[in-house]
């Protein structure tokens, strides 16, 4: 009985946390306890060295796939207490969003994904892949409508998938993992797996199950940007074709990506910015936030980067 009441107290607290309160640090509960190692790919580069190159056409192809439609509370997606949001009269409501995977083709390195999209099994039979009851009931999973599932996206390329670069490890970004072969390496930002917060009481078991039997998570090793314009930059393949940009705040080790395509630079913000309104007004995400000050700084750094390179195409975390 005592155990049951304690469970209900925890469950109630998690419901509150999942339904709008800011993320709360919670020692001992990481996103996943899966092993991590230093990434074999990538070398640090200064932001000025990256920016000297990015307006020159490159050889990477990026196809952004809207894997599913979904809905989330605007108060999670945008900081509604920001003066700009107050002035605009934004009020909380269910906002239509999408879940993406970005299919990256490198002429010699092959085919990689950035984030995983959504597997049909995750969306339609979440209990079968270990999605916990609390998440199924309180993360609006009934509003998840698959458009192009992760498996279709992977097979559409017609070549083997070589690896997955993650912006971060939230459940709506690893939701395509059931479709990703078990031997494929995953890369994240530093400290992403070990990030501790209360909500991980709910999701850690699912994340561990998703990573079970897979290689250790490879963490990019950033160094501080000597130019101070960004937190840190990695040249992923060492040929200045794809860059990982450290953008912490939404999660501890959040990473955005910048690809040099034949038609110009493409910035994939990940959840450094969820929404079009948030990007256009420079307002960071709301309650879906690990650390607000660094999240805001990361968003403003990306906006300034895009303004220095007006031809840059910007693709946001959850809206076109
Ligand atoms: Zn997200």
CSV table of C-alpha atoms and ligand atoms in Angstrom, one decimal:
chain,number,residue,atom,x,y,z
A,1,UNK,CA,0.0,0.0,0.0
A,2,UNK,CA,2.8,2.3,0.9
A,3,UNK,CA,4.6,1.4,-2.3
A,4,UNK,CA,1.4,2.1,-4.3
A,5,UNK,CA,0.8,5.5,-2.7
A,6,UNK,CA,4.5,6.4,-3.3
A,7,UNK,CA,4.1,5.4,-6.9
A,8,UNK,CA,0.9,7.5,-7.3
A,9,UNK,CA,2.7,10.5,-5.8
A,10,UNK,CA,5.6,10.1,-8.2
A,11,UNK,CA,3.1,9.6,-11.1
A,12,UNK,CA,1.2,12.7,-10.1
A,13,UNK,CA,4.4,14.8,-10.0
A,14,UNK,CA,5.5,13.5,-13.4
A,15,UNK,CA,2.1,14.4,-14.8
A,16,UNK,CA,2.5,17.9,-13.6
A,17,UNK,CA,6.0,18.0,-15.0
A,18,UNK,CA,5.0,16.6,-18.4
A,19,UNK,CA,2.0,18.9,-18.7
A,20,UNK,CA,3.8,22.2,-18.4
A,21,UNK,CA,6.1,22.9,-15.5
A,22,UNK,CA,9.8,23.5,-16.4
A,23,UNK,CA,12.1,20.6,-16.3
A,24,UNK,CA,13.4,19.9,-12.8
A,25,UNK,CA,16.9,18.6,-12.2
A,26,UNK,CA,16.8,15.1,-10.5
A,27,UNK,CA,20.1,13.5,-9.6
A,28,UNK,CA,20.5,9.9,-10.5
A,29,UNK,CA,18.0,9.9,-13.4
A,30,UNK,CA,19.8,10.4,-16.7
A,31,UNK,CA,18.1,10.2,-20.1
A,32,UNK,CA,19.7,6.8,-20.7
A,33,UNK,CA,22.3,4.8,-18.8
A,34,UNK,CA,23.6,3.4,-22.2
A,35,UNK,CA,27.3,3.5,-22.5
A,36,UNK,CA,28.9,6.6,-24.1
A,37,UNK,CA,32.3,7.0,-25.8
A,38,UNK,CA,34.2,9.8,-27.5
A,39,UNK,CA,33.0,10.1,-31.2
A,40,UNK,CA,35.4,8.8,-33.8
A,41,UNK,CA,34.1,11.4,-36.3
A,42,UNK,CA,34.6,15.1,-36.2
A,43,UNK,CA,37.3,17.7,-35.4
A,44,UNK,CA,36.8,21.1,-33.8
A,45,UNK,CA,36.9,24.1,-36.0
A,46,UNK,CA,36.4,27.8,-35.2
A,47,UNK,CA,33.2,29.5,-36.2
A,48,UNK,CA,35.1,32.0,-38.4
A,49,UNK,CA,36.7,29.1,-40.3
A,50,UNK,CA,33.3,27.6,-40.8
A,51,UNK,CA,31.7,30.9,-41.8
A,52,UNK,CA,34.4,31.6,-44.4
A,53,UNK,CA,33.2,28.5,-46.3
A,54,UNK,CA,29.6,28.1,-45.8
A,55,UNK,CA,28.3,30.4,-48.6
A,56,UNK,CA,30.3,28.4,-51.1
A,57,UNK,CA,28.2,25.6,-52.7
A,58,UNK,CA,28.9,22.2,-51.1
A,59,UNK,CA,28.3,18.5,-51.9
A,60,UNK,CA,25.9,17.5,-49.2
A,61,UNK,CA,22.2,16.7,-50.1
A,62,UNK,CA,19.6,17.1,-47.4
A,63,UNK,CA,16.1,15.9,-47.7
A,64,UNK,CA,13.9,16.9,-44.7
A,65,UNK,CA,11.1,14.4,-44.2
A,66,UNK,CA,8.0,15.4,-42.2
A,67,UNK,CA,7.6,12.0,-40.6
A,68,UNK,CA,4.5,12.8,-38.6
A,69,UNK,CA,2.0,15.5,-37.7
A,70,UNK,CA,1.6,16.1,-34.0
A,71,UNK,CA,0.3,18.6,-31.5
A,72,UNK,CA,1.9,20.2,-28.4
A,73,UNK,CA,1.0,22.9,-26.0
A,74,UNK,CA,2.3,26.3,-27.2
A,75,UNK,CA,3.5,27.0,-23.6
A,76,UNK,CA,6.0,24.2,-24.1
A,77,UNK,CA,7.1,25.4,-27.5
A,78,UNK,CA,7.4,29.1,-26.8
A,79,UNK,CA,8.2,31.0,-23.6
A,80,UNK,CA,4.8,32.8,-23.3
A,81,UNK,CA,6.2,34.9,-20.5
A,82,UNK,CA,8.7,36.6,-22.8
A,83,UNK,CA,7.7,40.3,-23.3
A,84,UNK,CA,7.4,39.8,-27.0
A,85,UNK,CA,5.0,36.9,-26.6
A,86,UNK,CA,3.0,38.9,-24.0
A,87,UNK,CA,2.8,41.8,-26.4
A,88,UNK,CA,1.7,39.6,-29.3
A,89,UNK,CA,-1.1,38.3,-27.1
A,90,UNK,CA,0.0,34.6,-27.5
A,91,UNK,CA,-2.1,32.3,-25.3
A,92,UNK,CA,-1.6,28.7,-24.6
A,93,UNK,CA,-3.3,26.3,-27.0
A,94,UNK,CA,-2.6,23.0,-28.8
A,95,UNK,CA,-0.3,24.0,-31.6
A,96,UNK,CA,0.1,21.9,-34.8
A,97,UNK,CA,3.7,20.7,-35.2
A,98,UNK,CA,5.6,18.0,-37.1
A,99,UNK,CA,8.4,15.5,-36.3
A,100,UNK,CA,11.2,15.5,-38.8
A,101,UNK,CA,14.1,13.4,-39.9
A,102,UNK,CA,16.8,14.9,-42.2
A,103,UNK,CA,18.3,12.5,-44.7
A,104,UNK,CA,21.9,13.5,-45.4
A,105,UNK,CA,23.8,12.2,-48.4
A,106,UNK,CA,27.6,12.7,-48.6
A,107,UNK,CA,29.2,11.9,-52.0
A,108,UNK,CA,31.8,9.5,-50.5
A,109,UNK,CA,30.8,9.0,-46.8
A,110,UNK,CA,27.3,7.8,-47.7
A,111,UNK,CA,23.9,8.2,-46.1
A,112,UNK,CA,23.2,9.5,-42.6
A,113,UNK,CA,20.1,10.6,-40.7
A,114,UNK,CA,19.8,13.6,-38.4
A,115,UNK,CA,17.2,12.6,-35.8
A,116,UNK,CA,15.1,9.6,-36.5
A,117,UNK,CA,11.5,10.7,-37.4
A,118,UNK,CA,8.8,8.4,-36.2
A,119,UNK,CA,8.4,4.6,-36.7
A,120,UNK,CA,4.9,3.4,-37.4
A,121,UNK,CA,5.2,0.9,-34.5
A,122,UNK,CA,6.0,3.7,-32.1
A,123,UNK,CA,3.1,5.8,-33.2
A,124,UNK,CA,0.4,3.1,-33.6
A,125,UNK,CA,1.5,0.5,-31.0
A,126,UNK,CA,3.6,2.5,-28.5
A,127,UNK,CA,3.2,-0.1,-25.7
A,128,UNK,CA,4.9,-2.7,-27.9
A,129,UNK,CA,8.1,-0.8,-28.0
A,130,UNK,CA,8.1,0.1,-24.4
A,131,UNK,CA,6.6,3.6,-24.4
A,132,UNK,CA,5.5,4.1,-20.8
A,133,UNK,CA,1.8,4.6,-19.9
A,134,UNK,CA,2.4,8.1,-18.6
A,135,UNK,CA,4.0,9.2,-21.8
A,136,UNK,CA,1.3,7.6,-24.0
A,137,UNK,CA,-1.4,9.4,-22.0
A,138,UNK,CA,0.1,12.8,-21.3
A,139,UNK,CA,2.3,13.5,-24.4
A,140,UNK,CA,-0.6,13.8,-26.8
A,141,UNK,CA,0.5,10.6,-28.5
A,142,UNK,CA,-3.1,10.1,-29.7
A,143,UNK,CA,-2.6,13.2,-31.9
A,144,UNK,CA,0.5,11.6,-33.6
A,145,UNK,CA,-0.3,11.0,-37.3
A,146,UNK,CA,2.4,9.3,-39.3
A,147,UNK,CA,3.1,10.8,-42.8
A,148,UNK,CA,6.3,9.1,-43.8
A,149,UNK,CA,7.6,6.7,-41.2
A,150,UNK,CA,11.3,6.2,-40.4
A,151,UNK,CA,11.6,2.9,-42.2
A,152,UNK,CA,10.1,4.3,-45.5
A,153,UNK,CA,12.5,7.3,-45.2
A,154,UNK,CA,15.5,5.0,-44.7
A,155,UNK,CA,14.7,2.6,-47.5
A,156,UNK,CA,13.8,5.5,-49.9
A,157,UNK,CA,17.6,6.3,-50.1
A,158,UNK,CA,18.3,2.9,-51.6
A,159,UNK,CA,21.7,2.7,-49.9
A,160,UNK,CA,22.7,1.5,-46.4
A,161,UNK,CA,22.3,3.9,-43.5
A,162,UNK,CA,25.8,4.6,-42.1
A,163,UNK,CA,24.9,6.5,-38.9
A,164,UNK,CA,22.5,8.8,-37.0
A,165,UNK,CA,23.5,12.2,-35.8
A,166,UNK,CA,21.1,13.3,-33.0
A,167,UNK,CA,20.2,16.9,-32.1
A,168,UNK,CA,19.2,15.5,-28.7
A,169,UNK,CA,17.6,12.4,-27.1
A,170,UNK,CA,14.0,13.6,-26.3
A,171,UNK,CA,11.5,10.9,-27.1
A,172,UNK,CA,10.1,12.7,-30.1
A,173,UNK,CA,13.5,12.6,-31.8
A,174,UNK,CA,14.4,9.0,-31.0
A,175,UNK,CA,10.8,7.8,-31.9
A,176,UNK,CA,12.1,6.4,-35.2
A,177,UNK,CA,14.7,4.1,-33.5
A,178,UNK,CA,12.6,0.9,-33.7
A,179,UNK,CA,13.2,1.2,-37.5
A,180,UNK,CA,16.9,1.9,-37.3
A,181,UNK,CA,19.1,-1.3,-37.6
A,182,UNK,CA,20.8,-2.3,-34.3
A,183,UNK,CA,24.4,-1.9,-35.6
A,184,UNK,CA,24.1,1.7,-36.7
A,185,UNK,CA,26.1,4.1,-34.6
A,186,UNK,CA,24.4,7.1,-32.9
A,187,UNK,CA,26.2,10.4,-32.2
A,188,UNK,CA,25.1,13.1,-29.7
A,189,UNK,CA,26.5,16.2,-28.1
A,190,UNK,CA,28.6,15.9,-24.9
A,191,UNK,CA,26.7,15.0,-21.7
A,192,UNK,CA,23.4,14.5,-23.5
A,193,UNK,CA,22.8,10.9,-22.3
A,194,UNK,CA,23.9,11.8,-18.8
A,195,UNK,CA,21.6,14.9,-18.5
A,196,UNK,CA,19.6,14.5,-15.3
A,197,UNK,CA,16.0,15.6,-14.8
A,198,UNK,CA,12.9,14.4,-13.1
A,199,UNK,CA,11.0,13.4,-16.3
A,200,UNK,CA,13.7,10.8,-16.9
A,201,UNK,CA,12.0,8.7,-14.2
A,202,UNK,CA,9.4,8.1,-16.9
A,203,UNK,CA,11.5,7.9,-20.1
A,204,UNK,CA,14.8,6.3,-19.0
A,205,UNK,CA,13.5,2.8,-19.2
A,206,UNK,CA,12.2,3.4,-22.7
A,207,UNK,CA,15.4,5.1,-23.8
A,208,UNK,CA,17.5,2.2,-22.4
A,209,UNK,CA,15.3,-0.3,-24.3
A,210,UNK,CA,15.7,1.7,-27.5
A,211,UNK,CA,19.5,1.6,-27.1
A,212,UNK,CA,19.7,-1.9,-25.9
A,213,UNK,CA,22.0,-4.0,-28.1
A,214,UNK,CA,23.4,-1.0,-29.9
A,215,UNK,CA,27.0,0.4,-30.0
A,216,UNK,CA,28.0,2.9,-27.3
A,217,UNK,CA,26.6,6.4,-28.0
A,218,UNK,CA,29.4,8.5,-29.6
A,219,UNK,CA,29.7,12.0,-28.1
A,220,UNK,CA,31.2,14.8,-30.2
A,221,UNK,CA,34.1,16.4,-28.5
A,222,UNK,CA,33.6,20.2,-28.9
A,223,UNK,CA,36.1,22.8,-27.8
A,224,UNK,CA,35.2,26.4,-27.0
A,225,UNK,CA,34.8,28.5,-30.1
A,226,UNK,CA,37.8,30.8,-30.1
A,227,UNK,CA,35.7,33.5,-31.8
A,228,UNK,CA,33.0,33.5,-29.2
A,229,UNK,CA,30.2,33.6,-31.7
A,230,UNK,CA,29.0,30.1,-31.1
A,231,UNK,CA,29.6,27.7,-28.2
A,232,UNK,CA,31.6,25.2,-30.3
A,233,UNK,CA,31.7,23.8,-33.8
A,234,UNK,CA,32.8,20.4,-35.2
A,235,UNK,CA,33.6,19.6,-38.8
A,236,UNK,CA,31.9,16.3,-38.8
A,237,UNK,CA,33.6,14.6,-41.8
A,238,UNK,CA,36.7,16.8,-41.8
A,239,UNK,CA,36.0,18.1,-45.3
A,240,UNK,CA,34.0,21.2,-44.3
A,241,UNK,CA,30.8,19.7,-45.7
A,242,UNK,CA,28.7,19.2,-42.6
A,243,UNK,CA,29.1,21.0,-39.3
A,244,UNK,CA,27.8,20.2,-35.8
A,245,UNK,CA,27.1,23.3,-33.7
A,246,UNK,CA,26.8,23.0,-29.9
A,247,UNK,CA,23.6,24.7,-28.9
A,248,UNK,CA,22.9,23.7,-25.2
A,249,UNK,CA,19.9,24.7,-23.2
A,250,UNK,CA,16.9,22.8,-24.6
A,251,UNK,CA,18.9,19.8,-23.3
A,252,UNK,CA,22.4,19.6,-21.8
A,253,UNK,CA,24.1,18.5,-25.0
A,254,UNK,CA,21.9,19.8,-27.7
A,255,UNK,CA,23.4,20.0,-31.2
A,256,UNK,CA,22.3,21.9,-34.3
A,257,UNK,CA,23.7,21.0,-37.8
A,258,UNK,CA,24.8,23.0,-40.8
A,259,UNK,CA,25.1,21.4,-44.2
A,260,UNK,CA,26.8,22.9,-47.3
A,261,UNK,CA,24.5,21.9,-50.2
A,262,UNK,CA,24.8,22.7,-53.9
A,263,UNK,CA,22.2,25.5,-53.4
A,264,UNK,CA,23.7,27.0,-50.3
A,265,UNK,CA,23.9,26.4,-46.5
A,266,UNK,CA,21.1,24.6,-44.7
A,267,UNK,CA,20.8,25.1,-41.0
A,268,UNK,CA,19.0,22.4,-39.0
A,269,UNK,CA,18.2,24.1,-35.6
A,270,UNK,CA,16.8,21.1,-33.9
A,271,UNK,CA,14.9,22.1,-30.8
A,272,UNK,CA,17.1,25.2,-30.2
A,273,UNK,CA,13.9,26.6,-31.8
A,274,UNK,CA,10.7,24.6,-32.2
A,275,UNK,CA,8.4,27.1,-34.0
A,276,UNK,CA,8.3,29.6,-36.8
A,277,UNK,CA,7.0,32.4,-34.5
A,278,UNK,CA,9.8,31.7,-32.0
A,279,UNK,CA,12.5,31.9,-34.7
A,280,UNK,CA,11.1,35.1,-36.3
A,281,UNK,CA,10.8,36.8,-32.9
A,282,UNK,CA,13.9,35.4,-31.2
A,283,UNK,CA,11.9,33.8,-28.4
A,284,UNK,CA,13.2,30.5,-27.0
A,285,UNK,CA,11.1,27.4,-26.2
A,286,UNK,CA,8.8,27.4,-23.1
A,287,UNK,CA,8.5,24.7,-20.5
A,288,UNK,CA,10.2,22.0,-22.7
A,289,UNK,CA,13.5,23.5,-21.5
A,290,UNK,CA,16.5,22.1,-19.5
A,291,UNK,CA,18.3,25.5,-18.9
A,292,UNK,CA,16.6,28.7,-20.1
A,293,UNK,CA,19.5,31.1,-20.2
A,294,UNK,CA,21.7,28.9,-22.3
A,295,UNK,CA,18.8,27.9,-24.5
A,296,UNK,CA,18.1,31.6,-25.2
A,297,UNK,CA,21.8,32.3,-25.9
A,298,UNK,CA,22.0,29.3,-28.3
A,299,UNK,CA,18.9,30.5,-30.2
A,300,UNK,CA,20.2,34.1,-30.5
A,301,UNK,CA,23.6,32.8,-31.7
A,302,UNK,CA,21.9,30.7,-34.4
A,303,UNK,CA,19.8,33.7,-35.5
A,304,UNK,CA,22.9,35.9,-35.7
A,305,UNK,CA,24.6,33.2,-37.7
A,306,UNK,CA,21.7,33.1,-40.2
A,307,UNK,CA,21.6,36.9,-40.4
A,308,UNK,CA,25.4,37.0,-41.3
A,309,UNK,CA,24.6,34.6,-44.1
A,310,UNK,CA,21.3,35.7,-45.7
A,311,UNK,CA,21.1,32.8,-48.2
A,312,UNK,CA,21.0,30.3,-45.4
A,313,UNK,CA,17.9,28.0,-45.4
A,314,UNK,CA,16.7,27.5,-41.9
A,315,UNK,CA,14.8,24.4,-40.9
A,316,UNK,CA,13.3,24.5,-37.4
A,317,UNK,CA,12.7,21.7,-34.8
A,318,UNK,CA,9.0,21.2,-35.3
A,319,UNK,CA,7.5,23.6,-37.8
A,320,UNK,CA,8.1,24.2,-41.5
B,1,LIG,ZN1,11.3,17.9,-30.1
